[in-house]
Tab-separated table of N, CA and C in Angstrom:
chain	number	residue	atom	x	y	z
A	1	UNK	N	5.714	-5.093	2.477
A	1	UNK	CA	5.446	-3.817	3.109
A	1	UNK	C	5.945	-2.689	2.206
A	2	UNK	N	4.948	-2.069	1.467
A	2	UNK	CA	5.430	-1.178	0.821
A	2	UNK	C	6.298	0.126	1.633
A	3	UNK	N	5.963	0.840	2.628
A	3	UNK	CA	6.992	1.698	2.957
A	3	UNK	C	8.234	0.939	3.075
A	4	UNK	N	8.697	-0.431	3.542
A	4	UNK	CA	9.813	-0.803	3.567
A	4	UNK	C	10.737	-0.457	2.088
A	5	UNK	N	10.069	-0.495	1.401
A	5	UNK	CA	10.578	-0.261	-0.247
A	5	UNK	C	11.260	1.367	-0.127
A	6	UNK	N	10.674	2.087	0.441
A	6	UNK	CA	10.602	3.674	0.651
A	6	UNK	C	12.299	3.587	1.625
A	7	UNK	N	11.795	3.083	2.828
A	7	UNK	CA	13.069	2.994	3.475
A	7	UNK	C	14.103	2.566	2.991
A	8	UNK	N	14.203	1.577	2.687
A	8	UNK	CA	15.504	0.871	1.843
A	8	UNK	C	15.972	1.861	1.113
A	9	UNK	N	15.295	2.202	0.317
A	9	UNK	CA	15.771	3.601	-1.008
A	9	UNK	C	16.295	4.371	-0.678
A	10	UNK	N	15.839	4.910	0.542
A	10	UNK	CA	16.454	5.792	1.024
A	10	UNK	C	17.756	6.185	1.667
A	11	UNK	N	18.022	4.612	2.498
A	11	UNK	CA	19.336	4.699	2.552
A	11	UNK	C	20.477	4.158	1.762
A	12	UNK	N	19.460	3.304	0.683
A	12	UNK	CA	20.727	2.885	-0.942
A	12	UNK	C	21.194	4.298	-1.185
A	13	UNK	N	20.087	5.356	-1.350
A	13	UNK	CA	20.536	6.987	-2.114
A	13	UNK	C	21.543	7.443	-1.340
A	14	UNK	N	21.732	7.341	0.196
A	14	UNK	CA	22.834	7.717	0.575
A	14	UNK	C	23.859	7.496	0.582
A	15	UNK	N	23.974	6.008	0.444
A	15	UNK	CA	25.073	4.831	0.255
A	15	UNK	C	26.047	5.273	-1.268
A	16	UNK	N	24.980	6.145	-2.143
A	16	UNK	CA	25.264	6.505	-3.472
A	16	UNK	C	25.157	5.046	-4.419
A	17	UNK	N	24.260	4.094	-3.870
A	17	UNK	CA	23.709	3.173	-4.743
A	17	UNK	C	22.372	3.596	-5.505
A	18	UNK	N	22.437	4.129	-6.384
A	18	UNK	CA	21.663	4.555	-7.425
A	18	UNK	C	20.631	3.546	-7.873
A	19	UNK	N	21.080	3.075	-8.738
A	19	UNK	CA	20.370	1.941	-9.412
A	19	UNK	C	19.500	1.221	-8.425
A	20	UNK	N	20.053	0.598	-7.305
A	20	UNK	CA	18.911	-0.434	-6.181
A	20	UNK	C	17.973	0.696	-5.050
A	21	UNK	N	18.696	2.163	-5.827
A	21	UNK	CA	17.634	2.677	-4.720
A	21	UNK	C	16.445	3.141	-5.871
A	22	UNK	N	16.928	3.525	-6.888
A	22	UNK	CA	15.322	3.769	-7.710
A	22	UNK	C	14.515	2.283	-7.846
A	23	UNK	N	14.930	1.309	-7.634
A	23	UNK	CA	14.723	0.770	-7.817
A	23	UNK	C	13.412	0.220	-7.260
A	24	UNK	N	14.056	0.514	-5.817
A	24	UNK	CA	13.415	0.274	-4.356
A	24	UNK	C	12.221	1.065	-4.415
A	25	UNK	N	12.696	2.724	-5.070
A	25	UNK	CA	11.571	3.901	-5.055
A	25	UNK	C	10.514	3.350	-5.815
A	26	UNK	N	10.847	2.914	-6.983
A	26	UNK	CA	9.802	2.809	-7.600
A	26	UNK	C	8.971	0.891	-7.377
A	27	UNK	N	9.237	0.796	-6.785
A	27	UNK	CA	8.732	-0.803	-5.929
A	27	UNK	C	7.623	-0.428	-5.152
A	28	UNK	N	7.970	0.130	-4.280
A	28	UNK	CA	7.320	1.185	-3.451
A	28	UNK	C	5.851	2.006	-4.116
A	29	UNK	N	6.471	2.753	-5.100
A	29	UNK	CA	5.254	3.178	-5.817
A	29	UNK	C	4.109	2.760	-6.020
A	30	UNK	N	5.149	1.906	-6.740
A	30	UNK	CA	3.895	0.563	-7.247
A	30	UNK	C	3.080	-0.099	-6.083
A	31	UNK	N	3.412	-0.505	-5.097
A	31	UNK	CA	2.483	-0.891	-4.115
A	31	UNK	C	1.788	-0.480	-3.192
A	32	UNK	N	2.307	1.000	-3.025
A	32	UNK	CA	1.486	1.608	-2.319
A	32	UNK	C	0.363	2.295	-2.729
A	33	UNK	N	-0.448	2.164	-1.871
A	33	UNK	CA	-1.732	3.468	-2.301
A	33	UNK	C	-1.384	4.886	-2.764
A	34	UNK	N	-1.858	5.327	-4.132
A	34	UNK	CA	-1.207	6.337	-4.277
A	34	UNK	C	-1.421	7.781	-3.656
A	35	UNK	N	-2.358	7.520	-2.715
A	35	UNK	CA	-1.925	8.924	-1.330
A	35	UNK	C	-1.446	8.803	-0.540
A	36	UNK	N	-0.686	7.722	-0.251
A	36	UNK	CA	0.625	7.630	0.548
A	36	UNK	C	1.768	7.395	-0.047
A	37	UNK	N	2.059	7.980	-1.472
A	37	UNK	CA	3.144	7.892	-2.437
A	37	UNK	C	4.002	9.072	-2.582
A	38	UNK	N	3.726	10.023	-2.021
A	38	UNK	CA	4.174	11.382	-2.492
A	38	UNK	C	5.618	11.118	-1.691
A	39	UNK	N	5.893	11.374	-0.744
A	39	UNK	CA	7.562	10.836	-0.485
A	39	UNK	C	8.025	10.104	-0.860
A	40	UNK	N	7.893	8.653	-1.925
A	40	UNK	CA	8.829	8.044	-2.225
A	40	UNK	C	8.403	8.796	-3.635
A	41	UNK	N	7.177	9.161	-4.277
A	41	UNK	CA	7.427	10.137	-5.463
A	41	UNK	C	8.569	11.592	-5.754
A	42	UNK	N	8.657	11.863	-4.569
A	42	UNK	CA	9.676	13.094	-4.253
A	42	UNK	C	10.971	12.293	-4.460
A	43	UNK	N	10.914	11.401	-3.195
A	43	UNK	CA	12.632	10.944	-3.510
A	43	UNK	C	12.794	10.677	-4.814
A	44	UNK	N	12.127	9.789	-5.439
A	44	UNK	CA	12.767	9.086	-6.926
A	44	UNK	C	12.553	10.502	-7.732
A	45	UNK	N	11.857	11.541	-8.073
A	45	UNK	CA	12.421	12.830	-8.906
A	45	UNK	C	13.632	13.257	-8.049
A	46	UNK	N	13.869	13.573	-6.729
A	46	UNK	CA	14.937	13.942	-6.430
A	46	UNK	C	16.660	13.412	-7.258
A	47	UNK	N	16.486	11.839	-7.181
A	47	UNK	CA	17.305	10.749	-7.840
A	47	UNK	C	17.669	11.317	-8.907
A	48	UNK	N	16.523	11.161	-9.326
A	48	UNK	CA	16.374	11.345	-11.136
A	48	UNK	C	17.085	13.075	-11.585
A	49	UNK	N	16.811	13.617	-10.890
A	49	UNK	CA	17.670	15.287	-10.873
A	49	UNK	C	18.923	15.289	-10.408
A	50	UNK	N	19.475	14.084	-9.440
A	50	UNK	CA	20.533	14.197	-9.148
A	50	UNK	C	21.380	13.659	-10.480
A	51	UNK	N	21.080	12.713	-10.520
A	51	UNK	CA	21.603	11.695	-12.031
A	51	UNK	C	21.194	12.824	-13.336
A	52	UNK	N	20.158	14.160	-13.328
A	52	UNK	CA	20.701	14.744	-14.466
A	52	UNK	C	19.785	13.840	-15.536
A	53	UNK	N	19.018	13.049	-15.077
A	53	UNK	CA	18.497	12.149	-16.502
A	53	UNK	C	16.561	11.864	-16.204
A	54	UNK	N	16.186	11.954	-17.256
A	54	UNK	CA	14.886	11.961	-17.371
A	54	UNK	C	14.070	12.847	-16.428
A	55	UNK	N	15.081	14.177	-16.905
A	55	UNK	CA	13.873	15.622	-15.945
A	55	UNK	C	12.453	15.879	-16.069
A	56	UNK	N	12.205	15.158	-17.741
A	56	UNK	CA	10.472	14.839	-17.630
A	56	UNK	C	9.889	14.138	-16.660
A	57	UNK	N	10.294	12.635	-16.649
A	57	UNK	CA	9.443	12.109	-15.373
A	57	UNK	C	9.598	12.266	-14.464
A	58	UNK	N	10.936	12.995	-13.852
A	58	UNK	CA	11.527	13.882	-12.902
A	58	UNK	C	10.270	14.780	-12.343
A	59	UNK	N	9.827	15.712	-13.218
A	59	UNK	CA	9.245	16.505	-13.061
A	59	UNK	C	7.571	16.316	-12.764
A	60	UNK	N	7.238	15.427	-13.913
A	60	UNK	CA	5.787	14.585	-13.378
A	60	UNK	C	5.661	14.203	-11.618
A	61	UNK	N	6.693	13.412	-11.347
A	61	UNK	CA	6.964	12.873	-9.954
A	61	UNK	C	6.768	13.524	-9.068
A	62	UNK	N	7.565	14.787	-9.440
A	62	UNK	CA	7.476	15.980	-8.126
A	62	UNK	C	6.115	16.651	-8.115
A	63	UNK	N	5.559	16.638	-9.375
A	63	UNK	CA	4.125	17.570	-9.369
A	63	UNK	C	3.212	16.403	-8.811
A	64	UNK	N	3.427	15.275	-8.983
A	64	UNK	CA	2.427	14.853	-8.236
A	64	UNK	C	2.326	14.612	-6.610
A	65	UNK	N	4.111	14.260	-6.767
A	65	UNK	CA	4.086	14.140	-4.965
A	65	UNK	C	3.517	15.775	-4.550
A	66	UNK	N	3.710	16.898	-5.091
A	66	UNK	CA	3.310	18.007	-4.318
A	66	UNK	C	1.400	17.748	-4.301
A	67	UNK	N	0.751	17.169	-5.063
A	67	UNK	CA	-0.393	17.629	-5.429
A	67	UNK	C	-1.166	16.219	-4.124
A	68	UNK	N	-0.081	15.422	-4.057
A	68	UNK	CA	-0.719	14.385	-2.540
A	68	UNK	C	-0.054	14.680	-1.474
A	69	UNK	N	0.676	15.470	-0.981
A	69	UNK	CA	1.354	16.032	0.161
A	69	UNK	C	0.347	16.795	0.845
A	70	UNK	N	0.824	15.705	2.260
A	70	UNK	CA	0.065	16.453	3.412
A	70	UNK	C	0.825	17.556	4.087
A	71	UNK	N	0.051	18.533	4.519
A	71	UNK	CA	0.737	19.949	4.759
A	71	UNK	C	2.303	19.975	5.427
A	72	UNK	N	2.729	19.094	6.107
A	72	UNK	CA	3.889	18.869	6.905
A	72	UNK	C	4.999	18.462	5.428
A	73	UNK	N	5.114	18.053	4.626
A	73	UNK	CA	5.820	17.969	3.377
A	73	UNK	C	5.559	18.742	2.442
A	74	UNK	N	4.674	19.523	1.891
A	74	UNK	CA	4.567	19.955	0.643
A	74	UNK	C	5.492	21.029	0.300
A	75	UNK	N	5.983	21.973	1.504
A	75	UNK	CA	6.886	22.939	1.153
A	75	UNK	C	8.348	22.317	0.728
A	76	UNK	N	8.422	21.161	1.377
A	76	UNK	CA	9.482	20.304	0.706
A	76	UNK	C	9.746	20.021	-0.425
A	77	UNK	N	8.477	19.181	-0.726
A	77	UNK	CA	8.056	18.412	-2.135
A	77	UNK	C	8.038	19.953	-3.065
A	78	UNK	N	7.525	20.921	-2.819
A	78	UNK	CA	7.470	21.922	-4.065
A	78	UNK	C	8.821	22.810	-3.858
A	79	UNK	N	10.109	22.534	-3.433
A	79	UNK	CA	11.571	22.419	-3.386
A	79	UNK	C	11.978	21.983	-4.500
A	80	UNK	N	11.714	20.328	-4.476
A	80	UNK	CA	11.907	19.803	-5.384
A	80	UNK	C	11.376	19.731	-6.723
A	81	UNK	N	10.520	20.471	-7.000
A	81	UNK	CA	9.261	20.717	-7.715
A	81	UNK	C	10.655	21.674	-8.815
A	82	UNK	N	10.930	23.183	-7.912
A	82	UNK	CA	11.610	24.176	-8.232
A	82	UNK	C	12.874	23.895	-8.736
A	83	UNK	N	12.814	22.420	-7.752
A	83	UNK	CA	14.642	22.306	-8.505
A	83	UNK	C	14.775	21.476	-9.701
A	84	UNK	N	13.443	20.833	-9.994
A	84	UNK	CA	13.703	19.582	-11.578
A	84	UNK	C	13.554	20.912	-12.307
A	85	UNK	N	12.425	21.640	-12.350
A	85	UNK	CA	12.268	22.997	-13.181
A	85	UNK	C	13.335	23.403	-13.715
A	86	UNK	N	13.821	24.073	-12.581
A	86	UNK	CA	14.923	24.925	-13.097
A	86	UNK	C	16.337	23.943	-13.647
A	87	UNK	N	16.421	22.696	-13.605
A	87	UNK	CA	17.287	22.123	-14.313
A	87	UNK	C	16.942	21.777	-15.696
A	88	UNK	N	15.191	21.352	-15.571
A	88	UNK	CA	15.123	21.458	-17.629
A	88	UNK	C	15.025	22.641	-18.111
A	89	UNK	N	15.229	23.686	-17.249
A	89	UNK	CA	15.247	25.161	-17.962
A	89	UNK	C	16.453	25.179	-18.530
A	90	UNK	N	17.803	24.660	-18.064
A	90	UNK	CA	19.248	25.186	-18.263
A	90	UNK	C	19.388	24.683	-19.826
């Protein structure tokens, strides 16, 4: 079940298990259809900005989760959009 991949991740990221939650995110990715990817695409750039590391694919992630976000997320997803930005700006 790919959203299960989504869930799990989500609460490894809180747990501050890093590693088994991108892990999870990107499990997820991979199996899901990619118009139902944009939230676990958000979370794993979120990750990836928190950790400070690979703000490129950071940033890919978020532009795409914004560009498959259904109207109830996208102001979210382009949050996160603003915030990988402005960290490869610094």
């Amino acid at each position: 079940l790919p959203q299960a991949h989504l869930y799990l991740a989500n609460v490894l990221f809180q747990k501050g298990d890093l590693d088994e939650a991108e892990s999870h995110y990107r499990s997820g990715i991979r199996a899901m259809p990619e118009a139902e990817s944009a939230p676990a695409r958000n979370n794993l750039a979120w990750l990836l900005l928190t950790r400070g590391q690979r703000l490129d694919e950071a940033q890919q992630l978020a532009g795409d989760a914004v560009r498959l976000a259904d109207d109830a997320h996208r102001a979210s997803f382009e949050d996160t959009l603003k915030q990988v930005e402005a960290a490869r700006n610094r």
